[in-house]
Coordinates of C-alpha atoms in Angstrom, one line a residue:
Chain W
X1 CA 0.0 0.0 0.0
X2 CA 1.2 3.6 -1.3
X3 CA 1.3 6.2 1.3
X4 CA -1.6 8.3 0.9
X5 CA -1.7 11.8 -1.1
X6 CA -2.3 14.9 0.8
X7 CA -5.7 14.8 -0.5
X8 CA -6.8 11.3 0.3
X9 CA -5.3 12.0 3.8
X10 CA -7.5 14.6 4.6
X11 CA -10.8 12.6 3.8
X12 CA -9.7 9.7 5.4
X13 CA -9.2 11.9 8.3
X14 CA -12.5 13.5 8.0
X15 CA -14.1 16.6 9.9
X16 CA -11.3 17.4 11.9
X17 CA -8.8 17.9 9.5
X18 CA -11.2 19.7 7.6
X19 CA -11.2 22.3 10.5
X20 CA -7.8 22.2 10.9
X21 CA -7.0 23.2 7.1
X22 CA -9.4 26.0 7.4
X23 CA -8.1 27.2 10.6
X24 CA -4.2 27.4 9.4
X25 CA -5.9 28.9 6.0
X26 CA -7.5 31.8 8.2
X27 CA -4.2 32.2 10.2
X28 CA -2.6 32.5 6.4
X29 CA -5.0 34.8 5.3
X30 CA -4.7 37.1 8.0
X31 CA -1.1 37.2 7.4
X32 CA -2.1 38.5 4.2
X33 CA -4.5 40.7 5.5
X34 CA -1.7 42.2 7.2
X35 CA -0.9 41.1 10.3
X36 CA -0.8 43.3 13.6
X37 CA -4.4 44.3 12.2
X38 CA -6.4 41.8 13.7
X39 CA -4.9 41.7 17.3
X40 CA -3.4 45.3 17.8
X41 CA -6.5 46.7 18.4
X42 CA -8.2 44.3 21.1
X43 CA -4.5 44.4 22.6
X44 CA -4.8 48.2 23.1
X45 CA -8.2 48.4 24.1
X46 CA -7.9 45.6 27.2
X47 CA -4.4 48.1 28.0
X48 CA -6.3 50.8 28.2
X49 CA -9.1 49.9 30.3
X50 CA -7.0 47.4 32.4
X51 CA -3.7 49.1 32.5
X52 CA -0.9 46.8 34.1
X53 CA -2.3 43.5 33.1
X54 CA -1.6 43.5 29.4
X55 CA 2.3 42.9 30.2
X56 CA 1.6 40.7 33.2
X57 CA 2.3 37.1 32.2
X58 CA -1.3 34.6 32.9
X59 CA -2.9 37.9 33.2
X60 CA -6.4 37.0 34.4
X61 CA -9.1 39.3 34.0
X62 CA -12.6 40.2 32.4
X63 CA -12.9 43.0 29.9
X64 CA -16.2 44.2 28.4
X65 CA -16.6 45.0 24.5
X66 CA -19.3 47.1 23.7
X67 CA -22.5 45.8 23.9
X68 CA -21.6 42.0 24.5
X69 CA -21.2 40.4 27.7
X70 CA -18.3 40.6 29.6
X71 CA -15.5 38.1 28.0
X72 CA -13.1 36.6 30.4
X73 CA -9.8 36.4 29.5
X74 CA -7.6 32.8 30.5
X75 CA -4.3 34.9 29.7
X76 CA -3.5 37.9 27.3
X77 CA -0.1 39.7 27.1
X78 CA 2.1 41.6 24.7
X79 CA 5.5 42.4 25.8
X80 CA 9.2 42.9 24.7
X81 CA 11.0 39.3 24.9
X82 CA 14.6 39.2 23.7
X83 CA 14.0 41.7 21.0
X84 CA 10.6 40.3 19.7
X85 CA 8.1 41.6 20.6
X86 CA 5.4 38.6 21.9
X87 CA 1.4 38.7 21.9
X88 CA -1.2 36.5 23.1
X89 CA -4.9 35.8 23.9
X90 CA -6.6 33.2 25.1
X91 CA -10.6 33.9 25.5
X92 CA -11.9 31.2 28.0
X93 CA -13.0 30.7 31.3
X94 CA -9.7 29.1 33.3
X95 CA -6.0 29.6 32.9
X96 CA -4.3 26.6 32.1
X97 CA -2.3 27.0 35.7
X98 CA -5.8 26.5 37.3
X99 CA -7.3 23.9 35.1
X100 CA -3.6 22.0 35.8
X101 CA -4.0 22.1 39.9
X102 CA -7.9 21.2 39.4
X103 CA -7.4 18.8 37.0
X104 CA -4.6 17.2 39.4
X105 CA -7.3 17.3 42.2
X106 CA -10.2 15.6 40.4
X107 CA -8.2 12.7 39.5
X108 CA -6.7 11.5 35.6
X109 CA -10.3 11.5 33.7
X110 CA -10.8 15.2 34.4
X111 CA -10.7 17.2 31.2
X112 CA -10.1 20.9 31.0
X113 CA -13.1 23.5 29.9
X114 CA -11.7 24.5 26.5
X115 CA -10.2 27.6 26.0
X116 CA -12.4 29.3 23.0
X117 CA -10.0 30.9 21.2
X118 CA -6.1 31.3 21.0
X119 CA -3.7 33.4 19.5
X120 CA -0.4 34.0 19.1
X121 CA 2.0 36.5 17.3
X122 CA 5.9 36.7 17.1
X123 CA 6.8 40.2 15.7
X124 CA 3.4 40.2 14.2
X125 CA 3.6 36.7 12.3
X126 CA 1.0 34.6 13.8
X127 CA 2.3 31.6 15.7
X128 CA 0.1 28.1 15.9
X129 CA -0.7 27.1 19.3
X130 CA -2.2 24.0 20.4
X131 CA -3.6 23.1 24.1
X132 CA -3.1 19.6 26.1
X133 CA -5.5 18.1 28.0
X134 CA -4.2 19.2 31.2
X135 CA -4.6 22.6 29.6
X136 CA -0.8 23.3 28.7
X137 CA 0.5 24.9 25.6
X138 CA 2.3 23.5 22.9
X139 CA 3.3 25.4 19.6
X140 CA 4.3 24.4 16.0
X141 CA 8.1 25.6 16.9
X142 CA 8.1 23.3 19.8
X143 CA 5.5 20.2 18.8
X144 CA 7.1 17.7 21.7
X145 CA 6.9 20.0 25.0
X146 CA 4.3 21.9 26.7
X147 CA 3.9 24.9 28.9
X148 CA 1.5 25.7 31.5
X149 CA 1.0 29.0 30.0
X150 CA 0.9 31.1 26.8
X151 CA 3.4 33.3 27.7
X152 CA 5.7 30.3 28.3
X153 CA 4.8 28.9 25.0
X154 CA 5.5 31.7 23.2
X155 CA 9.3 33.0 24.7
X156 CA 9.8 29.3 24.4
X157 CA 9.3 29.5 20.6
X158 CA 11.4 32.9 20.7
X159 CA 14.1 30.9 22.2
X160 CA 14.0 28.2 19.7
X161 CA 13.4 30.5 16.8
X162 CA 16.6 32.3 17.4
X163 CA 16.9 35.3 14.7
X164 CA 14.5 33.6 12.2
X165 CA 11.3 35.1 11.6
X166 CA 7.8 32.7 11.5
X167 CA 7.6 31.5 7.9
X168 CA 4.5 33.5 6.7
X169 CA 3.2 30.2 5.0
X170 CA 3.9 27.2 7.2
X171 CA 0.7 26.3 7.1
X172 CA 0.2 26.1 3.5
X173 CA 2.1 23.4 3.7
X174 CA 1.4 21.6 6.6
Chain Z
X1 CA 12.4 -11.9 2.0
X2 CA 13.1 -10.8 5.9
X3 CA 15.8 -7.4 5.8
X4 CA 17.7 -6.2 8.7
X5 CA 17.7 -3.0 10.1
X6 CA 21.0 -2.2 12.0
X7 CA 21.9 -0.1 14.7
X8 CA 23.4 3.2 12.9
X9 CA 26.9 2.9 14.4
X10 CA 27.6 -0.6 12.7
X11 CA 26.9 0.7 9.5
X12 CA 29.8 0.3 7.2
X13 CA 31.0 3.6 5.3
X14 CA 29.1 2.2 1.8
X15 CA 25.7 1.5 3.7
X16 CA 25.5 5.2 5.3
X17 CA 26.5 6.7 1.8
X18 CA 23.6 4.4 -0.3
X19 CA 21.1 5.4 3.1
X20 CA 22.0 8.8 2.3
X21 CA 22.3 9.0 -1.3
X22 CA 18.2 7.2 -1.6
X23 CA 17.5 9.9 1.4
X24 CA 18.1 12.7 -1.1
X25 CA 16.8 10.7 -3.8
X26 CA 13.5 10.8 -2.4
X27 CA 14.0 14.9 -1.7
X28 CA 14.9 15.1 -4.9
X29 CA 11.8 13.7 -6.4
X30 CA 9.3 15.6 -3.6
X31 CA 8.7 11.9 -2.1
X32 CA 10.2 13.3 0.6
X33 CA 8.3 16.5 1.9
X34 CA 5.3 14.4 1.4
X35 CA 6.2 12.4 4.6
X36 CA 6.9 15.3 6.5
X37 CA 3.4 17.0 5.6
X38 CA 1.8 13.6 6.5
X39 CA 3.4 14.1 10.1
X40 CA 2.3 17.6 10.2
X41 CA -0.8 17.0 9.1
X42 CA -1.5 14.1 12.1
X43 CA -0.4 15.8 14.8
X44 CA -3.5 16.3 16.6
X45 CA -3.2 17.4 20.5
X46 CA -5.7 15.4 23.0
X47 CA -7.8 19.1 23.6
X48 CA -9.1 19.0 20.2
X49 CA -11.9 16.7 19.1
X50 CA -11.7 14.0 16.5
X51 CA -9.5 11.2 15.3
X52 CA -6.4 11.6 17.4
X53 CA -4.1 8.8 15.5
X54 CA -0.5 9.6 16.1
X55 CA 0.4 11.3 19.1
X56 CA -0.9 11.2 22.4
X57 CA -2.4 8.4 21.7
X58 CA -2.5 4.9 22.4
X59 CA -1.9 4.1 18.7
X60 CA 1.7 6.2 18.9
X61 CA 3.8 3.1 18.6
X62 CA 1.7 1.2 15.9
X63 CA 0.8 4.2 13.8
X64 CA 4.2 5.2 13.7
X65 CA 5.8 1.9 13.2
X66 CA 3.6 2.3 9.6
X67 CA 5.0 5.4 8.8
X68 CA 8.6 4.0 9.4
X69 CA 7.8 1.0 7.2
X70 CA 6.0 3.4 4.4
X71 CA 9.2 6.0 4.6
X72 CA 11.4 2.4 4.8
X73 CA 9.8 1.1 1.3
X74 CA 10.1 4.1 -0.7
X75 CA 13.7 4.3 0.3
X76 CA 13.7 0.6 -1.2
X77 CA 12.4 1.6 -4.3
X78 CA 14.8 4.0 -4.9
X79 CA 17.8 1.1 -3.6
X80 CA 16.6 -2.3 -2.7
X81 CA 19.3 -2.6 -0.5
X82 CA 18.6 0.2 2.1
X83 CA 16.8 0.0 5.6
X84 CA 16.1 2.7 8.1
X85 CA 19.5 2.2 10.9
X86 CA 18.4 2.8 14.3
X87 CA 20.0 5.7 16.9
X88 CA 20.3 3.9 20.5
X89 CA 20.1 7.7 22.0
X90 CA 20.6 5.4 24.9
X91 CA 24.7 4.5 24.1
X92 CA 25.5 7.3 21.0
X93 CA 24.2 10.1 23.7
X94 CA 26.8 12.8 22.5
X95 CA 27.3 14.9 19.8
X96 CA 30.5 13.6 19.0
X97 CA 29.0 10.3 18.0
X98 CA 29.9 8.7 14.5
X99 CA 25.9 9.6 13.7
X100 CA 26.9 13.2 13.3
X101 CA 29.9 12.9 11.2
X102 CA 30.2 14.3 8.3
X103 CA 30.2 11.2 6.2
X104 CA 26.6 10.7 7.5
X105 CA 24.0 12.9 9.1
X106 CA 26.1 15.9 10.0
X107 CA 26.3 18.1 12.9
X108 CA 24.7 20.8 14.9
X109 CA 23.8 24.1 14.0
X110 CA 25.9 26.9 14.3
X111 CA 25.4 29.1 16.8
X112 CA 22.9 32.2 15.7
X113 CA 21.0 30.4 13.7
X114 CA 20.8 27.2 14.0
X115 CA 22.0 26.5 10.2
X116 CA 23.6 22.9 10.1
X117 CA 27.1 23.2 8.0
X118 CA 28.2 20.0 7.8
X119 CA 27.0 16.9 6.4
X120 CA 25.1 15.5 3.2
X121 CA 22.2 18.1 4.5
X122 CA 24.0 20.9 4.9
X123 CA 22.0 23.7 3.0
X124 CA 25.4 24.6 1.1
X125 CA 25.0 21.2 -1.1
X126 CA 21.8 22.4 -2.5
X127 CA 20.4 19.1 -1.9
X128 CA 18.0 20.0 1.8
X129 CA 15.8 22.9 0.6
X130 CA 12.9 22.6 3.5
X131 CA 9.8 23.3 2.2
X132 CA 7.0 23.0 4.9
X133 CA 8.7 24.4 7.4
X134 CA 7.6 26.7 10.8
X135 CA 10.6 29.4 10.7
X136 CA 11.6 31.3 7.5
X137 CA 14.4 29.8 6.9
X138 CA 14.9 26.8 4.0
X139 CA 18.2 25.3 5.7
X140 CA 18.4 22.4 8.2
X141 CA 18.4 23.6 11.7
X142 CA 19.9 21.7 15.1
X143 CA 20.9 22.7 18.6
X144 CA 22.5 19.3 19.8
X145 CA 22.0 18.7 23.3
X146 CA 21.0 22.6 23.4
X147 CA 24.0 23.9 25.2
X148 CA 22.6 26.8 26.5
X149 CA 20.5 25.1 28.9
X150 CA 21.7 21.9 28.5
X151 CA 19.6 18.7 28.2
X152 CA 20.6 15.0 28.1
X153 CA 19.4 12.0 26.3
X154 CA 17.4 9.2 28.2
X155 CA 19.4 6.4 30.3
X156 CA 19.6 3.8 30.0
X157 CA 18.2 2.9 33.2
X158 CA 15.5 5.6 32.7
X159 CA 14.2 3.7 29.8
X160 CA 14.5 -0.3 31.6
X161 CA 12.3 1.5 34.0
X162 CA 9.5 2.5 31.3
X163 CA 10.0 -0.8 29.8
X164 CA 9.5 -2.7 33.0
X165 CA 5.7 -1.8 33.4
X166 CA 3.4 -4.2 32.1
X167 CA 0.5 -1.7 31.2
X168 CA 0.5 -1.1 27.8
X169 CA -1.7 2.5 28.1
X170 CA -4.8 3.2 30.5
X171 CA -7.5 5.3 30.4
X172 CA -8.0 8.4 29.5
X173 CA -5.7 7.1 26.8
X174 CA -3.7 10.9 26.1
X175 CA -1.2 12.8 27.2
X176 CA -2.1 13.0 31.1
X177 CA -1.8 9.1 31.8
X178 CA 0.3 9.1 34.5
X179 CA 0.9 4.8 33.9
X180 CA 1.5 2.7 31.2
X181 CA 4.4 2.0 28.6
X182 CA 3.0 4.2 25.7
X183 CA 2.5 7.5 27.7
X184 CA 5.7 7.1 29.8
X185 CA 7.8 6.1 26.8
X186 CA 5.9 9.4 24.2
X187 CA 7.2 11.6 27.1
X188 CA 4.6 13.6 28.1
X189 CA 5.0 15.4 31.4
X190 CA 2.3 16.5 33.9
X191 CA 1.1 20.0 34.7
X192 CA 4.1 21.6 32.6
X193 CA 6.9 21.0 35.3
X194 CA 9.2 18.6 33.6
X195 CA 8.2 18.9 30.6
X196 CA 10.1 16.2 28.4
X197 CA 10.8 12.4 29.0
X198 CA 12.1 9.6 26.2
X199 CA 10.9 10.3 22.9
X200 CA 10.0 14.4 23.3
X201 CA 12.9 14.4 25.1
X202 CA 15.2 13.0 22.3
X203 CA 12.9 15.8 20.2
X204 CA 14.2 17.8 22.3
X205 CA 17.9 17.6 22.6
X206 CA 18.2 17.4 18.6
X207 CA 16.6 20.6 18.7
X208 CA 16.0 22.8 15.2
X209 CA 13.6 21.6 13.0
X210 CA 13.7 18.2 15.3
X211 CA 11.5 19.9 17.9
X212 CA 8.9 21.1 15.4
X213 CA 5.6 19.9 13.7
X214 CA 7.8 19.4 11.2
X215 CA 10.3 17.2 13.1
X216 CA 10.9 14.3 9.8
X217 CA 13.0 17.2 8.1
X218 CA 15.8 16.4 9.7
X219 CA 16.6 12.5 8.6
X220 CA 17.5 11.7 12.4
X221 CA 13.6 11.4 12.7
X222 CA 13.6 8.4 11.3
X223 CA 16.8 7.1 13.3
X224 CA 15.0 7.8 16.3
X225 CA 11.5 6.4 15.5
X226 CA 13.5 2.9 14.9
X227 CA 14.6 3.1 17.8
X228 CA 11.4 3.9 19.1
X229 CA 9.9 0.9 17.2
X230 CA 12.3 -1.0 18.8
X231 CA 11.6 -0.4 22.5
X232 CA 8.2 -1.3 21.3
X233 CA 9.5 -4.9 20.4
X234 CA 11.9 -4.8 23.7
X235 CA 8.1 -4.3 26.0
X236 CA 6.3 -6.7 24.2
X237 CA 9.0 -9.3 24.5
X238 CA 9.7 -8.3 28.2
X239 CA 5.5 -8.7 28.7
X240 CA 4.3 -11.3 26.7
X241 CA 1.0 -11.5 28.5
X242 CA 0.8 -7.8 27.8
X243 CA -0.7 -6.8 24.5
X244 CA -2.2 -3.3 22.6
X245 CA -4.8 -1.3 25.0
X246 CA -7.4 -0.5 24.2
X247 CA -8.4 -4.1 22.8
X248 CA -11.9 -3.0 22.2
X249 CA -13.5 0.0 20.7
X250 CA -14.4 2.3 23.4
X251 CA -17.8 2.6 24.1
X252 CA -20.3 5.8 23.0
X253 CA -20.1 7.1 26.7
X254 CA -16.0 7.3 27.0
X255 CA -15.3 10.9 26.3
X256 CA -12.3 9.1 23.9
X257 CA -14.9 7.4 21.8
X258 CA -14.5 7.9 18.0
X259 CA -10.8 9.5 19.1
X260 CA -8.6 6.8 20.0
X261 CA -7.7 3.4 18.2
X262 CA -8.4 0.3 20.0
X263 CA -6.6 -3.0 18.2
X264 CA -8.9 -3.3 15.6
X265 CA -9.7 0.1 14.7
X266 CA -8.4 0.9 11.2
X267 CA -6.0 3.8 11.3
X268 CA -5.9 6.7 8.7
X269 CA -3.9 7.4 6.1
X270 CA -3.5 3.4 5.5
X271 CA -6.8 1.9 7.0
X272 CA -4.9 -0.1 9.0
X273 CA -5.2 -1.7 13.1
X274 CA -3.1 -1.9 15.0
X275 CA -3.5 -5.5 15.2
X276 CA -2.3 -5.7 11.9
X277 CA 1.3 -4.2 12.4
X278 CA 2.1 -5.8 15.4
X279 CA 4.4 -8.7 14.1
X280 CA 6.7 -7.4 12.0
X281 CA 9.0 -10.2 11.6
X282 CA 7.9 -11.5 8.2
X283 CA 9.0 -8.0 6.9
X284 CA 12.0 -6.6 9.2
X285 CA 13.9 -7.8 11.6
X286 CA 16.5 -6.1 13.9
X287 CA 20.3 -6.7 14.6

């Protein structure tokens, strides 16, 4: 038996992949878009009505956009890390530091509320981020070790990237 | 017809060169970046929903045994008389081991960078162009034993202690098992403390492209998941009363139902169980 094409792969694989396609395709496409667009603004407005917590690592905190409910936060942060400058979000109800001691707590079939919605950027170039069961981080610079935070995730990908930028395409190819 | 696969440091001088020459065969053709897109492509964490075939999973060891053996026959197509070496990270734990010479795999990455210099793959050759990659960079990256913060390869002892336990996996059959063979030997830690054991770990101390979704770049990939196969052989042998968990599908209530493989669960891309690659003796053996 041939190893499958790319294509066959994908329906073999079914819904899921689907997703997953679609997903990296969005984080391409807002590459293309141009990228600090998409974050930069929802960065500056949680700064400015929260000042001090959009530099704090696992900064936990609820911020209201207008006219929804009030969106909790599981971690957001944009700083300075070894001349890149780092930004995250993660809209959910629990940061993974929580979920982890719970999670420990309620014994091994415990799973972790899922974090909505995560995102990353190094320099502006959106980085992929996956979650653990156990709520940790993982990213698509460092697929075979996880962090209990976002933050951790993300220096840890600046510290594997060295100088290199993201590739604006990876997941094209993926 | 039974073929051998060797440990890599009894290799003689003409069986790394052929090894190396069908490696870049297959990059040559685009054979190659197909296998690392299929790993990409797999690598689905246990917080998402669906299928979750080839990584923190209980189908890690058969579902990648497959992709060894797929990788292994295209390599034979291009020279019948190749097989995938194994690295024993367990004895050749240094970068100064004969697997990094320059007459096979190469060395580390300079420093900056990460750009490999040495070696068949060196970017310089024009033969390793990376195509699906996660930096911008096309060349070949490593960070042996990542000096900066330095981090060793598994014991030996470390690993007779994952093979000693007669559990194969146990529920909730991903990453967060704290028992069993399959988790222990993957290398998953808990609550992001130690973060890397075994096989992440070995991930880990290559570095570069190693430690990415895109970790079968770098050829050692496939050093290392022999190896890996191996220890799977060692455990069964060591448990013989042991087998694959889960033996049956899970039922509609486990939260893992529909997401993990029990024994006769066909796996994607080959539609096929694990039950079904479990003896490989009538195809590979190893020295």
């Amino acid at each position: 038996m041939g190893l499958s094409t790319r294509r066959s792969a994908a329906t073999a694989r079914g819904g899921s992949l689907t997703r997953r396609i679609l997903l990296r395709g969005a984080f391409a496409m807002g590459m293309i878009a141009g990228t600090a667009g998409a974050l930069a603004p929802i960065l500056g407005k949680r700064a400015a009505e929260a000042p001090g917590t959009a530099d704090g690592p696992a900064a936990a905190g609820t911020a209201k956009a207008p006219g929804t409910e009030p969106e909790r936060y599981a971690e957001r942060f944009a700083e300075t890390y070894r001349g890149r400058h780092i930004q995250g979000t993660a809209r959910g109800t629990r940061p993974a530091r929580a979920a982890a001691a719970r999670r420990v707590a309620a014994g091994d079939a415990m799973t972790v509320t899922a974090v909505r919605d995560v995102e990353v950027r190094i320099d502006g170039r959106p980085l992929h981020v996956m979650r653990r069961a156990d709520g940790s981080y993982l990213s698509l610079v460092n697929h075979y070790e996880s962090f209990p935070t976002l933050l951790d995730a993300a220096r840890a990908a600046v510290d594997e990237l060295g100088g290199a930028q993201l590739s604006t395409s990876p997941l094209h190819r993926l | 017809m039974v073929y051998i696969r060797k440990n890599q440091r009894d290799l003689t001088r003409t069986e790394k060169k052929r090894f190396v020459s069908a490696i870049l065969e297959l990059k040559r053709s685009g054979r190659y970046d197909e296998f690392v897109t299929l790993h990409g492509q797999y690598y689905v964490t246990d917080d998402e929903e669906g299928p979750r075939a080839s990584h923190m999973t209980p189908s890690f060891f058969p579902w990648h045994r497959r992709f060894v053996l797929e990788f292994e026959r295209a390599l034979r197509a291009v020279d019948p008389g190749v097989t995938v070496p194994y690295w024993d990270w367990t004895k050749d734990n240094s970068p100064a081991s004969s697997l990094w010479a320059e007459d096979f795999l190469g060395g580390t990455g300079r420093a900056g960078d990460g750009k490999v210099m040495t070696g068949p793959f060196a970017h310089a050759n024009g033969n390793w162009n990376i195509r699906a990659r996660v930096g911008d960079g096309s060349f070949l990256t490593r960070n042996l034993g990542r000096p900066s913060d330095p981090v060793s390869l598994p014991t030996r002892r470390e690993v007779a202690k994952a093979l000693s336990d007669p559990l194969y996996d146990a529920a909730p059959w991903n990453s967060t098992v704290a028992k069993g063979f399959r988790n222990t030997m993957e290398g998953w830690g808990r609550g992001g403390t130690v973060r890397t054991f075994h096989h992440n770990r070995v991930h880990r101390w290559v570095g570069g492209v190693m430690l990415g979704a895109t970790s079968p770049n770098d050829p050692v990939f496939w050093l290392h998941h022999a190896f890996m196969d191996l220890l799977w052989d060692r455990w069964k042998k060591a448990h013989p009363r042991s087998g694959y968990l889960p033996r049956r599908k899970l039922p509609a209530s486990d939260p893992q139902h529909g997401r993990v493989f029990s024994l006769h669960e066909p796996m994607p891309p080959w539609n096929v169980t694990p039950a079904q690659v479990l003896d490989h003796s009538r195809v590979y053996r190893y020295a």
